[in-house]
Structures are given as structure tokens and as C-alpha cells.
Amino acid sequence: MAMPTRRTLGALHRAICSSLKNAETSLDVQHPIPLYLPVRTKKRYFIPPAVGLKGKRQENTEAKARAAGIVFRQQYFERPINIACTAGIFDPYIPPEGDARLSTLSKEGLKQRTEQIRQSAASQLAIRKIKEHDSVFTTKDFAEKAQEIFIEAHHALTQFNKEKLHSLVTERCYPEMTRGNRYKTICWRFVESLEPPRVVHARCPDMVSKGNLYGQVTVRMHSKQTLAIYDRFGRLMLGSEEQPKDVLEYLVIERHLINPYGRWRLHGKIVPSWAPAKDPIIKTVMIPGPELKPGEEFDALNYEVPKPEAVQWYK
Amino acid sequence: MAAAMTGRGVSFIRSIPSVLLSRLQILGGSQQISCLHTSASLESKTWERRNLKVYPPQLPDEPRRPAEIHHSRRQIKYSKDKMWYLAKMIRGMSIDEAIAQLEFNDKKGAKIMKEVLLEAQEMAVKNHNVEYKSNLFVAESYSGKGKYLKRIRYHGRGMFGIMDKVYCHYFVKLVEGAPPKIEKKTSFDQAKEYVQSLKNRTIIHSL
């Protein structure tokens, strides 16, 4: 792509000098020297801008940018901290083992059914504190409201309605619900509730300073739901549309009590250690194998896939 | 847009010697009106945006839609014409075959292309729900011109030429499934067809 041009740099320089000399030699004559501006012909060659760069100095660029009129936005070296919700579940509820496995007619089943929240004193204290700030709070109504919040939040997730989802779900729960779901289609349906929802646990932690109260209430609900997740191309990844499943869930609902505009929002779920394993996804996945020393061979027949520990965790 | 225009004016002013300074200030001002050509500019990355398209869920009786993964690398320091030879070579190959061929190819672009293919394969398994990483084939692969830098190449007798430092983009589209088989026609088959077409000639509207 190197095209030599006809007009050379040297020839142009000589032409300019000779025109200037002509102006100077006519000083002997009495009439005035005409104001002579060298008029250029059309520049036919192109010198790339990188030619003139010889030793850049750092401070010049900033001053020149400001002189040219470029305005830089003020840089804030700040990290935003969210105070509308807490970062986790404090003093989590440990669901008793065998919950929802025993029928109501057996003795142990009756014991579980009649287990009242009044047994735990800390929960009672927490509920009293919540009633100080929120006068409309009752244990019975709240369970129903919690289930409604749950259903509406999941409907907003299927339509991916960000604003509605932010109003129903706390900032800690939002990324957990929506991670990886941006380019997937989720079809979720709440079929029916098998047992009425119950409030099982309540705590009122205060963060940072003493009066900054947040209320966290755990609600237990047993229901039938259908879930089907489709990937980017509309192929089924998980679950099925027709087959409903019985789901026992412990939801944690939170509210910033001091804030008069605070709302009860879904904060997370507690998954007990005895929970049954979830259904696997439809495709086959490769798992990393054991670390071998050099010279060892991988024995596929006798190798057992390591199972994860049965620990309670929160979603 | 105005800030970008004045930025371009500043770079001009900074770099050209002072004799041409005043002339170019006028030029920089007039450019503001005429430069609204936006079809293939820096900002539009159409190829990457094809990965963001979401299809509606398929009904159970429909045939399974094959996954398509679009990947590219921009501003590779290589010529687009030299890159084209490699891109043409791997068109239609399965991904394992393509990676094997590029690994043992001596060209500079082959190493870069192999990296791009491996990245695309990993992306497919991680993000696009592809089940088997070998079940992919190269549906489309081509190279495009990147943004060139211009330099001076000095010739004798004060003559000079403008040298382009070439850059290219490389685009590849992987599709899930086995590579399509192309029926190869032998020369004997083609000759037979020709003879048959000669025999089929007839006179129309005759008695």
C-alpha cells in the first residue's frame, strides 16, 4: 500500500522560498510592497499524524484536552453500601428432622402439629419488637401475606419484571434469584398449597448501630409447584411443565423496621440438611476427576464420585 | 458526539507540525457536520450481539433446535487476506478436526484461530447449554478488515509512501451437531449427466 507521490517535500520548500525572495528584492523601487500571502495549491499527499510524534510529555495531553473543551466527569472513589437489607440470615431456624414426612395421625405427627411458636422465647421477644414498630403485624395474617409475596415474586421472575421484583425481593436475594437467568426462559406455576403457611421463627437483629432494627421472620410452607427452565434456544433444561412437585420450603422475609417506607420482602430460603436431592439437569455434565500423581492411572471402575456434605445452607 | 469530534480535533492539533496547524483547525471544524456514517463503526458489535438472541420455548413435538455459538476476535495483527486462507480451510469441519489442522499449521494466524476456537468451545459448554463439546462443527468462518494504523515508508529521492499496519478481525460460528456431508460428484458422473442432457434434446412443435 505504499504509493510514492509526484510532488516531493523538497520541491515544495524550494517553491515557497523563491516566492518569498521575489518579494524582498523589489525594495529598490519606490512603490509599496504588496501584502503577499503564499496561496497553497491543493495538498495531494497525506502525512499520517504519527510522523510528528517525537517524545510525548505527560502533562501536555491533559491541558490540551481541557483547552479543546473536553469535560471529564468527576470520578468518585466510593463503594456503595446497601442499608435497605441485611447481608444474611441471623440465627437461622433449624427445621426439625422428619418435618412433613410424618402423617398427622401418628403421635409424633400430632406433637409436631401442636408445636407452637410460643416455645421459643427469643422468637416471642422478636415478635413483640416487630409489633412495636409495625402495629398491623399478626402471626396468622403474616403467613398468608408471605405466601402471596412469594407467588408474586416468582411470577415477576418469569416475566423478568425488574422493578416489581426489586420491590418484592431484597437486594441480597435478587442476584441469587436472577443469576444466569437472563438469557433463559423460566415457566413456573403455583398449583396449590397443601398446608396453610405457618410462622415458625422470628429474629430482630440490629446492624452497625444499636437502634437500626431489621426484622427477619421464617415462614414454613408446603405446596405443589411446577417448574420448567428452557435455555436460550427453547430446549428444556430442567423440570417439566405437566408434572407438579410437592415442595416444603422455609422462607425468610425481612423488613427494615425503622424505615417508615420499609416493606416486607423475601430475603432468602433455608434448605435443611435432610432435604432430598434435587432432580438432575437433562444434559450430561463432566465433573473434575481426582488429582493423580505422575505415573498413576485413572481407575474408572473403582472410582466413587464424592458426594457433598449434608449441611444446612441458605439460598 | 460533540466531545468525540473535539477529541479527534485535539489529536490532529497535537501531532501535526505548526506550519499546517491553522489549516487543519478549519478542517477539523467542518468535519463535524459531515461525519455521521455509522454502519460499520467501532461501537456496533453485531456478531457478539447474535449470542444474546433468546428463542421461545419449543413444544415437545418440534425437532430439537441446534445450538449456535458466535465468537470473534478483533484487531489481530495479521493480514485479512492471509487469514482468509485458514478460514476457508476450516469451513465445514468438525471442531476437533479443525483444531487438529490448525495446531500443525505453520502460519501465524493458525495459532490465534486455534485459541479462538477453544474459547468458543468452552463458552458453548458453560453458557449455551451444549452437552458434548465434540458435537460442534464450524458453520461459518471468515475474516474481516480491522482498523489500520498508517506510517511513512521512505523511498529514495525524497519520495515516500504511506504504509498500512494491517489488522484483521476473525469471526466464527459453531453449530451443535454432526458436520453436514457434501456429496462429491465424480468426473465420470458429471460426464454421464452431460451426455444425458445431449440425448434429451428434442425438436418441439414438430410434426
Coordinates of C-alpha atoms in Angstrom, one line a residue:
Chain A
M1 CA 0.0 0.0 0.0
A2 CA 3.0 2.4 -0.3
M3 CA 2.3 4.8 -3.2
P4 CA 5.1 7.3 -4.0
T5 CA 3.6 10.8 -4.8
R6 CA 4.8 13.1 -7.6
R7 CA 5.3 16.2 -5.6
T8 CA 8.2 15.8 -3.3
L9 CA 8.7 17.7 0.0
G10 CA 11.9 19.3 -1.2
A11 CA 10.4 20.8 -4.3
L12 CA 7.6 22.4 -2.4
H13 CA 10.0 24.0 0.1
R14 CA 12.1 25.5 -2.7
A15 CA 8.9 26.9 -4.4
I16 CA 7.9 28.8 -1.2
C17 CA 11.5 30.2 -0.6
S18 CA 11.7 31.5 -4.2
S19 CA 8.3 33.3 -3.9
L20 CA 9.5 35.0 -0.6
K21 CA 12.8 36.1 -2.2
N22 CA 10.9 37.8 -5.0
A23 CA 9.0 39.9 -2.5
E24 CA 12.3 41.1 -0.8
T25 CA 14.3 42.1 -3.9
S26 CA 11.8 44.8 -5.0
L27 CA 12.8 47.1 -2.1
D28 CA 14.7 49.5 -4.5
V29 CA 11.5 50.6 -6.2
Q30 CA 9.5 53.4 -4.5
H31 CA 6.0 51.9 -4.7
P32 CA 4.8 50.0 -1.6
I33 CA 5.3 46.2 -1.1
P34 CA 2.0 44.4 -1.7
L35 CA 0.9 42.2 1.1
Y36 CA 1.7 38.8 -0.4
L37 CA 0.3 35.7 1.2
P38 CA 1.6 32.4 -0.2
V39 CA -1.5 30.7 -1.6
R40 CA -1.3 27.0 -1.4
T41 CA -2.3 24.6 -4.1
K42 CA -4.5 21.6 -3.1
K43 CA -2.4 19.3 -0.9
R44 CA -2.3 16.0 -2.7
Y45 CA -0.1 14.0 -0.4
F46 CA -1.0 12.7 3.0
I47 CA 1.3 12.6 6.0
P48 CA 0.0 10.3 8.7
P49 CA -0.4 12.0 12.1
A50 CA 2.0 9.5 13.8
V51 CA 5.0 11.2 12.0
G52 CA 5.2 14.3 14.2
L53 CA 5.2 12.3 17.5
K54 CA 8.7 12.7 19.0
G55 CA 8.9 12.2 22.7
K56 CA 5.4 12.8 24.3
R57 CA 5.2 14.7 27.6
Q58 CA 2.5 13.5 30.0
E59 CA 1.2 16.9 31.3
N60 CA 0.6 18.3 27.9
T61 CA -2.3 15.9 27.0
E62 CA -4.4 16.9 29.9
A63 CA -4.0 20.7 29.4
K64 CA -4.7 20.3 25.7
A65 CA -7.8 18.3 26.3
R66 CA -9.2 20.9 28.7
A67 CA -8.3 23.7 26.2
A68 CA -10.1 21.8 23.5
G69 CA -13.2 21.7 25.6
I70 CA -13.4 18.0 26.7
V71 CA -15.1 17.8 30.1
F72 CA -14.3 14.7 32.2
R73 CA -16.9 13.6 34.7
Q74 CA -15.9 13.8 38.3
Q75 CA -14.5 10.4 39.5
Y76 CA -16.0 9.1 42.7
F77 CA -13.8 6.7 44.6
E78 CA -16.6 5.3 46.6
R79 CA -18.1 1.9 47.2
P80 CA -21.9 1.8 47.6
I81 CA -23.2 0.1 50.7
N82 CA -26.8 -1.0 50.8
I83 CA -28.6 -0.4 54.1
A84 CA -32.1 -1.4 53.0
C85 CA -31.4 -5.1 53.8
T86 CA -29.0 -7.2 55.8
A87 CA -26.4 -9.4 54.2
G88 CA -27.6 -12.8 55.6
I89 CA -29.9 -14.7 57.9
F90 CA -29.1 -14.2 61.6
D91 CA -29.6 -17.0 64.0
P92 CA -31.3 -19.3 61.4
Y93 CA -34.1 -21.6 62.1
I94 CA -33.0 -25.2 62.2
P95 CA -36.0 -27.2 60.9
P96 CA -36.6 -30.4 62.8
E97 CA -35.8 -33.6 61.0
G98 CA -38.7 -35.5 59.5
D99 CA -40.8 -32.4 59.1
A100 CA -43.7 -33.1 56.7
R101 CA -42.7 -36.7 56.5
L102 CA -45.0 -38.0 59.3
S103 CA -48.7 -38.2 59.0
T104 CA -50.9 -36.1 61.3
L105 CA -52.5 -39.2 62.8
S106 CA -49.4 -40.6 64.5
K107 CA -48.3 -39.4 67.9
E108 CA -45.2 -37.7 66.7
G109 CA -47.1 -36.1 63.9
L110 CA -49.5 -34.6 66.5
K111 CA -46.6 -33.3 68.5
Q112 CA -45.2 -31.5 65.5
R113 CA -48.6 -30.1 64.6
T114 CA -49.2 -28.7 68.1
E115 CA -45.8 -27.3 68.4
Q116 CA -46.4 -23.6 68.9
I117 CA -44.1 -20.8 68.3
R118 CA -44.6 -19.8 72.0
Q119 CA -42.0 -22.4 72.9
S120 CA -39.1 -20.3 71.8
A121 CA -38.7 -17.2 73.9
A122 CA -36.4 -15.3 71.6
S123 CA -38.9 -15.5 68.8
Q124 CA -41.6 -14.1 71.1
L125 CA -39.3 -11.2 72.1
A126 CA -38.6 -10.6 68.4
I127 CA -42.3 -10.6 67.5
R128 CA -43.1 -8.1 70.3
K129 CA -40.4 -5.8 69.0
I130 CA -41.8 -6.0 65.5
K131 CA -45.3 -5.2 66.8
E132 CA -43.8 -2.0 68.4
H133 CA -42.7 -0.7 65.0
D134 CA -45.4 -2.3 62.8
S135 CA -48.8 -2.2 64.5
V136 CA -50.6 -4.2 61.9
F137 CA -48.4 -7.3 62.4
T138 CA -50.2 -10.6 63.4
T139 CA -48.7 -14.0 63.1
K140 CA -51.7 -15.5 61.3
D141 CA -52.1 -12.8 58.7
F142 CA -48.4 -12.6 58.1
A143 CA -48.1 -16.2 56.9
E144 CA -50.7 -15.6 54.2
K145 CA -49.1 -12.4 53.2
A146 CA -45.7 -14.1 53.0
Q147 CA -47.1 -16.7 50.6
E148 CA -48.6 -14.0 48.4
I149 CA -45.3 -12.2 48.3
F150 CA -43.6 -15.5 47.3
I151 CA -46.0 -16.2 44.5
E152 CA -45.9 -12.7 43.1
A153 CA -42.1 -12.6 43.2
H154 CA -41.8 -15.8 41.2
H155 CA -44.3 -14.5 38.7
A156 CA -42.3 -11.4 38.3
L157 CA -39.2 -13.6 37.8
T158 CA -40.9 -15.5 34.9
Q159 CA -41.7 -12.2 33.2
F160 CA -38.4 -10.7 34.3
N161 CA -40.0 -7.5 35.5
K162 CA -37.1 -5.9 37.3
E163 CA -38.9 -3.1 39.1
K164 CA -41.6 -5.3 40.5
L165 CA -39.0 -7.9 41.5
H166 CA -36.9 -5.3 43.4
S167 CA -40.0 -4.2 45.4
L168 CA -40.8 -7.8 46.4
V169 CA -37.4 -9.2 47.0
T170 CA -34.4 -7.8 48.9
E171 CA -31.1 -6.8 47.3
R172 CA -29.4 -9.8 48.8
C173 CA -31.9 -12.2 47.3
Y174 CA -32.2 -10.6 43.9
P175 CA -28.8 -11.7 42.4
E176 CA -29.3 -15.2 43.8
M177 CA -32.7 -15.5 42.1
T178 CA -31.6 -14.0 38.8
R179 CA -28.0 -15.2 38.3
G180 CA -27.7 -16.9 34.9
N181 CA -31.3 -16.5 34.1
R182 CA -31.0 -13.5 31.8
Y183 CA -31.0 -15.5 28.6
K184 CA -33.2 -18.4 29.8
T185 CA -37.0 -18.8 29.8
I186 CA -38.5 -19.9 33.2
C187 CA -42.0 -21.3 33.3
W188 CA -43.2 -21.5 37.0
R189 CA -46.7 -22.3 38.2
F190 CA -48.1 -22.5 41.7
V191 CA -50.7 -25.3 41.6
E192 CA -52.0 -25.3 45.2
S193 CA -51.0 -25.1 48.8
L194 CA -51.0 -28.4 50.7
E195 CA -50.8 -27.0 54.2
P196 CA -51.6 -23.5 55.4
P197 CA -48.4 -21.5 55.8
R198 CA -47.1 -21.0 59.4
V199 CA -44.7 -18.6 61.0
V200 CA -42.0 -20.7 62.7
H201 CA -39.2 -18.3 63.7
A202 CA -38.6 -14.6 64.2
R203 CA -35.5 -12.6 64.9
C204 CA -34.8 -8.9 65.2
P205 CA -31.1 -8.2 64.7
D206 CA -29.7 -4.7 64.8
M207 CA -26.9 -3.8 62.4
V208 CA -24.0 -1.4 62.9
S209 CA -25.6 1.0 65.4
K210 CA -27.9 0.0 68.3
G211 CA -31.3 1.2 67.1
N212 CA -31.0 0.1 63.5
L213 CA -33.5 -2.8 63.6
Y214 CA -34.3 -5.3 60.9
G215 CA -37.0 -7.9 61.3
Q216 CA -36.5 -11.4 59.9
V217 CA -39.4 -13.9 60.0
T218 CA -39.2 -17.5 58.9
V219 CA -42.4 -19.0 57.3
R220 CA -42.9 -22.7 56.6
M221 CA -44.9 -23.6 53.6
H222 CA -45.8 -26.9 51.9
S223 CA -47.1 -26.6 48.4
K224 CA -47.3 -28.1 44.9
Q225 CA -45.4 -26.3 42.2
T226 CA -44.4 -26.8 38.5
L227 CA -41.1 -25.6 37.2
A228 CA -39.6 -25.8 33.7
I229 CA -36.4 -24.0 32.6
Y230 CA -35.7 -23.6 28.9
D231 CA -32.3 -22.4 27.6
R232 CA -31.5 -19.8 25.0
F233 CA -32.7 -22.0 22.1
G234 CA -36.0 -23.1 23.7
R235 CA -34.8 -26.5 24.7
L236 CA -35.8 -28.0 28.1
M237 CA -33.0 -27.8 30.6
L238 CA -34.7 -28.8 33.9
G239 CA -38.1 -29.9 35.2
S240 CA -41.3 -30.4 33.3
E241 CA -44.4 -28.4 32.7
E242 CA -47.0 -31.1 33.4
Q243 CA -45.6 -32.9 36.5
P244 CA -46.2 -30.9 39.7
K245 CA -43.9 -31.5 42.7
D246 CA -44.5 -31.2 46.4
V247 CA -42.2 -28.6 47.9
L248 CA -41.6 -27.9 51.6
E249 CA -39.9 -24.5 51.9
Y250 CA -38.7 -22.3 54.8
L251 CA -38.9 -18.7 53.5
V252 CA -37.2 -15.8 55.3
I253 CA -39.0 -12.5 55.0
E254 CA -37.3 -9.3 56.1
R255 CA -38.1 -5.7 56.7
H256 CA -36.2 -2.6 57.8
L257 CA -38.4 -1.8 60.8
I258 CA -37.2 1.8 61.5
N259 CA -37.7 2.9 57.9
P260 CA -41.4 4.1 57.7
Y261 CA -41.4 3.2 54.0
G262 CA -39.9 -0.3 54.5
R263 CA -41.8 -3.3 53.2
W264 CA -41.8 -7.0 54.0
R265 CA -39.7 -8.6 51.2
L266 CA -38.4 -12.1 50.5
H267 CA -34.8 -12.3 51.9
G268 CA -33.9 -16.0 51.3
K269 CA -34.7 -19.6 51.8
I270 CA -33.4 -22.1 54.3
V271 CA -32.5 -25.5 52.9
P272 CA -32.3 -28.1 55.7
S273 CA -29.5 -30.7 55.8
W274 CA -32.0 -33.6 55.4
A275 CA -33.6 -32.2 52.3
P276 CA -33.9 -34.7 49.4
A277 CA -31.6 -34.3 46.5
K278 CA -32.9 -32.2 43.6
D279 CA -33.6 -33.6 40.1
P280 CA -30.6 -33.6 37.9
I281 CA -30.5 -31.5 34.7
I282 CA -31.2 -33.1 31.4
K283 CA -27.8 -32.9 29.9
T284 CA -24.7 -34.9 30.9
V285 CA -22.0 -32.9 32.7
M286 CA -18.3 -33.6 33.2
I287 CA -17.1 -33.5 36.7
P288 CA -13.4 -33.0 37.6
G289 CA -11.6 -36.2 38.3
P290 CA -9.2 -36.9 41.2
E291 CA -5.7 -35.4 41.2
L292 CA -3.2 -38.0 40.0
K293 CA 0.5 -38.2 40.8
P294 CA 2.7 -38.5 37.6
G295 CA 2.7 -42.2 36.7
E296 CA -0.6 -43.0 38.2
E297 CA -3.5 -44.1 36.0
F298 CA -7.2 -43.3 36.5
D299 CA -9.2 -46.3 37.6
A300 CA -12.7 -45.6 36.2
L301 CA -14.3 -48.8 37.6
N302 CA -13.4 -48.4 41.3
Y303 CA -13.8 -44.6 41.4
E304 CA -16.6 -43.3 43.6
V305 CA -18.0 -39.9 42.9
P306 CA -17.6 -37.8 46.1
K307 CA -20.9 -36.7 47.5
P308 CA -21.3 -33.2 49.0
E309 CA -21.8 -33.0 52.8
A310 CA -25.3 -32.8 54.2
V311 CA -25.2 -29.3 55.7
Q312 CA -27.9 -26.8 56.2
W313 CA -27.5 -23.8 53.8
Y314 CA -29.4 -20.8 52.8
K315 CA -30.4 -19.8 49.3
Chain B
M1 CA -20.8 13.0 19.7
A2 CA -19.5 16.6 20.1
A3 CA -17.0 15.5 22.7
A4 CA -15.7 12.8 20.3
M5 CA -15.4 15.3 17.5
T6 CA -13.3 17.7 19.5
G7 CA -11.2 14.8 20.7
R8 CA -10.4 14.0 17.2
G9 CA -9.6 17.6 16.6
V10 CA -7.2 17.6 19.6
S11 CA -5.3 14.6 18.3
F12 CA -4.9 16.4 14.9
I13 CA -3.6 19.6 16.5
R14 CA -1.2 17.7 18.8
S15 CA 0.6 15.8 16.2
I16 CA 1.0 17.9 13.0
P17 CA 3.8 20.5 12.8
S18 CA 2.9 24.1 13.3
V19 CA 3.1 25.1 9.6
L20 CA 0.0 23.1 8.9
L21 CA -1.7 23.9 12.2
S22 CA -4.0 26.7 11.2
R23 CA -5.2 25.0 8.0
L24 CA -6.2 21.9 9.9
Q25 CA -8.1 23.8 12.6
I26 CA -10.6 24.8 9.9
L27 CA -10.7 21.3 8.5
G28 CA -11.5 19.9 12.0
G29 CA -14.4 22.3 12.4
S30 CA -16.0 21.4 9.0
Q31 CA -15.8 17.7 9.7
Q32 CA -18.4 17.9 12.5
I33 CA -21.3 18.2 10.0
S34 CA -20.4 15.5 7.5
C35 CA -19.3 12.6 9.6
L36 CA -22.5 10.6 10.5
H37 CA -21.6 7.4 8.8
T38 CA -22.4 4.7 11.4
S39 CA -22.8 1.4 9.6
A40 CA -19.5 -0.4 10.4
S41 CA -18.0 1.8 13.2
L42 CA -16.3 1.0 16.4
E43 CA -19.4 0.8 18.5
S44 CA -21.5 -1.8 16.7
K45 CA -20.5 -5.4 17.5
T46 CA -23.3 -7.2 15.6
W47 CA -21.6 -10.6 15.7
E48 CA -21.4 -10.7 19.5
R49 CA -25.0 -9.5 19.8
R50 CA -26.2 -12.6 17.9
N51 CA -25.3 -14.5 21.1
L52 CA -28.0 -12.6 23.0
K53 CA -31.0 -13.7 21.0
V54 CA -33.5 -15.8 23.0
Y55 CA -35.9 -18.2 21.3
P56 CA -39.3 -19.0 22.8
P57 CA -39.6 -22.5 24.4
Q58 CA -40.1 -25.3 22.0
L59 CA -43.1 -27.6 22.0
P60 CA -42.3 -31.3 22.7
D61 CA -43.1 -32.5 19.2
E62 CA -40.8 -30.0 17.4
P63 CA -37.4 -31.1 16.3
R64 CA -34.6 -30.0 18.7
R65 CA -33.2 -26.7 17.7
P66 CA -29.3 -27.0 17.3
A67 CA -27.4 -24.5 19.5
E68 CA -25.4 -21.7 17.6
I69 CA -22.5 -20.0 19.2
H70 CA -21.0 -16.8 17.7
H71 CA -17.5 -15.8 18.7
S72 CA -14.9 -13.4 17.3
R73 CA -11.6 -11.8 18.0
R74 CA -10.9 -8.2 17.0
Q75 CA -7.7 -6.3 15.9
I76 CA -5.5 -9.4 15.3
K77 CA -2.1 -8.2 14.0
Y78 CA -2.3 -10.2 10.7
S79 CA -3.4 -9.6 7.1
K80 CA -7.1 -10.4 6.3
D81 CA -6.1 -12.0 3.0
K82 CA -3.7 -14.4 4.7
M83 CA -6.3 -15.1 7.4
W84 CA -8.9 -15.9 4.7
Y85 CA -6.9 -19.0 3.6
L86 CA -7.1 -20.5 7.0
A87 CA -10.7 -19.5 7.5
K88 CA -11.6 -21.2 4.2
M89 CA -9.8 -24.3 5.2
I90 CA -11.8 -25.0 8.4
R91 CA -15.2 -24.2 6.9
G92 CA -17.5 -27.2 7.4
M93 CA -15.0 -29.2 9.5
S94 CA -16.0 -30.6 12.9
I95 CA -14.4 -28.7 15.7
D96 CA -11.9 -31.4 16.7
E97 CA -10.7 -31.8 13.1
A98 CA -10.4 -28.0 12.8
I99 CA -8.3 -27.7 16.0
A100 CA -6.0 -30.5 14.9
Q101 CA -5.4 -29.0 11.5
L102 CA -4.7 -25.5 12.9
E103 CA -2.3 -26.9 15.6
F104 CA 0.0 -28.4 12.9
N105 CA -0.3 -25.4 10.5
D106 CA 2.8 -23.2 10.3
K107 CA 1.1 -19.9 9.8
K108 CA 0.9 -17.2 12.5
G109 CA -2.9 -16.9 12.2
A110 CA -3.4 -20.6 12.9
K111 CA -2.3 -20.2 16.5
I112 CA -4.7 -17.3 17.1
M113 CA -7.5 -19.1 15.3
K114 CA -7.0 -22.2 17.5
E115 CA -7.3 -20.1 20.6
V116 CA -10.5 -18.5 19.3
L117 CA -12.0 -22.0 18.6
L118 CA -11.1 -23.3 22.1
E119 CA -12.6 -20.2 23.7
A120 CA -15.8 -20.7 21.7
Q121 CA -16.0 -24.4 22.7
E122 CA -15.6 -23.5 26.3
M123 CA -18.2 -20.8 26.1
A124 CA -20.6 -23.2 24.4
V125 CA -20.4 -25.8 27.2
K126 CA -20.5 -23.3 30.0
N127 CA -23.0 -20.7 28.9
H128 CA -25.0 -22.0 26.0
N129 CA -26.1 -25.5 27.3
V130 CA -24.2 -27.6 24.8
E131 CA -24.0 -31.1 26.0
Y132 CA -20.9 -32.7 24.3
K133 CA -18.0 -30.4 23.5
S134 CA -17.1 -32.5 20.4
N135 CA -20.5 -32.4 19.0
L136 CA -19.9 -29.0 17.3
F137 CA -18.9 -28.0 13.8
V138 CA -17.8 -24.8 12.1
A139 CA -20.7 -23.5 10.2
E140 CA -19.3 -20.0 9.2
S141 CA -15.8 -18.7 9.5
Y142 CA -14.4 -15.6 7.8
S143 CA -12.0 -12.7 8.3
G144 CA -12.6 -9.0 8.1
K145 CA -10.5 -5.9 7.9
G146 CA -9.7 -4.2 11.2
K147 CA -8.6 -0.6 11.8
Y148 CA -5.3 0.1 10.2
L149 CA -2.5 2.3 11.5
K150 CA -0.7 4.4 8.9
R151 CA 3.0 5.0 8.8
I152 CA 5.5 6.5 6.3
R153 CA 7.6 4.3 4.2
Y154 CA 10.7 6.2 3.0
H155 CA 11.8 5.8 -0.6
G156 CA 14.8 7.3 -2.4
R157 CA 15.0 10.8 -3.8
G158 CA 12.7 12.3 -1.0
M159 CA 9.8 10.2 -2.2
F160 CA 7.6 8.5 0.4
G161 CA 4.7 6.2 0.5
I162 CA 2.0 5.5 3.1
M163 CA 2.5 2.2 4.8
D164 CA -0.5 0.5 6.4
K165 CA 0.0 -1.6 9.5
V166 CA -2.7 -4.2 8.9
Y167 CA -5.1 -5.6 11.4
C168 CA -7.9 -8.1 10.9
H169 CA -11.0 -9.5 12.7
Y170 CA -11.8 -13.2 12.8
F171 CA -15.4 -14.4 13.1
V172 CA -16.6 -18.0 13.7
K173 CA -20.0 -19.6 14.2
L174 CA -20.2 -23.0 15.8
V175 CA -23.3 -25.1 15.5
E176 CA -24.2 -28.2 17.6
G177 CA -24.4 -31.5 15.7
A178 CA -22.5 -33.5 13.1
P179 CA -20.9 -31.6 10.2
P180 CA -23.1 -31.7 7.1
K181 CA -21.9 -34.1 4.4
I182 CA -21.3 -32.6 1.0
E183 CA -22.0 -35.1 -1.9
K184 CA -18.9 -35.1 -4.1
K185 CA -19.6 -35.6 -7.7
T186 CA -17.0 -37.6 -9.6
S187 CA -15.9 -36.5 -13.1
F188 CA -17.5 -39.7 -14.6
D189 CA -20.9 -38.7 -13.1
Q190 CA -20.6 -35.3 -14.5
A191 CA -19.7 -36.6 -17.9
K192 CA -22.7 -39.0 -17.8
E193 CA -25.0 -36.2 -16.9
Y194 CA -23.7 -34.1 -19.9
V195 CA -24.2 -37.0 -22.3
Q196 CA -27.8 -37.5 -20.9
S197 CA -28.6 -33.8 -21.4
L198 CA -27.4 -34.1 -25.0
K199 CA -29.6 -37.2 -25.5
N200 CA -32.6 -35.4 -24.1
R201 CA -32.6 -32.7 -26.8
T202 CA -35.7 -32.8 -29.0
I203 CA -37.4 -30.7 -31.6
I204 CA -40.5 -29.1 -30.2
H205 CA -43.6 -28.1 -32.2
S206 CA -42.6 -30.6 -34.9
L207 CA -44.9 -32.9 -36.9

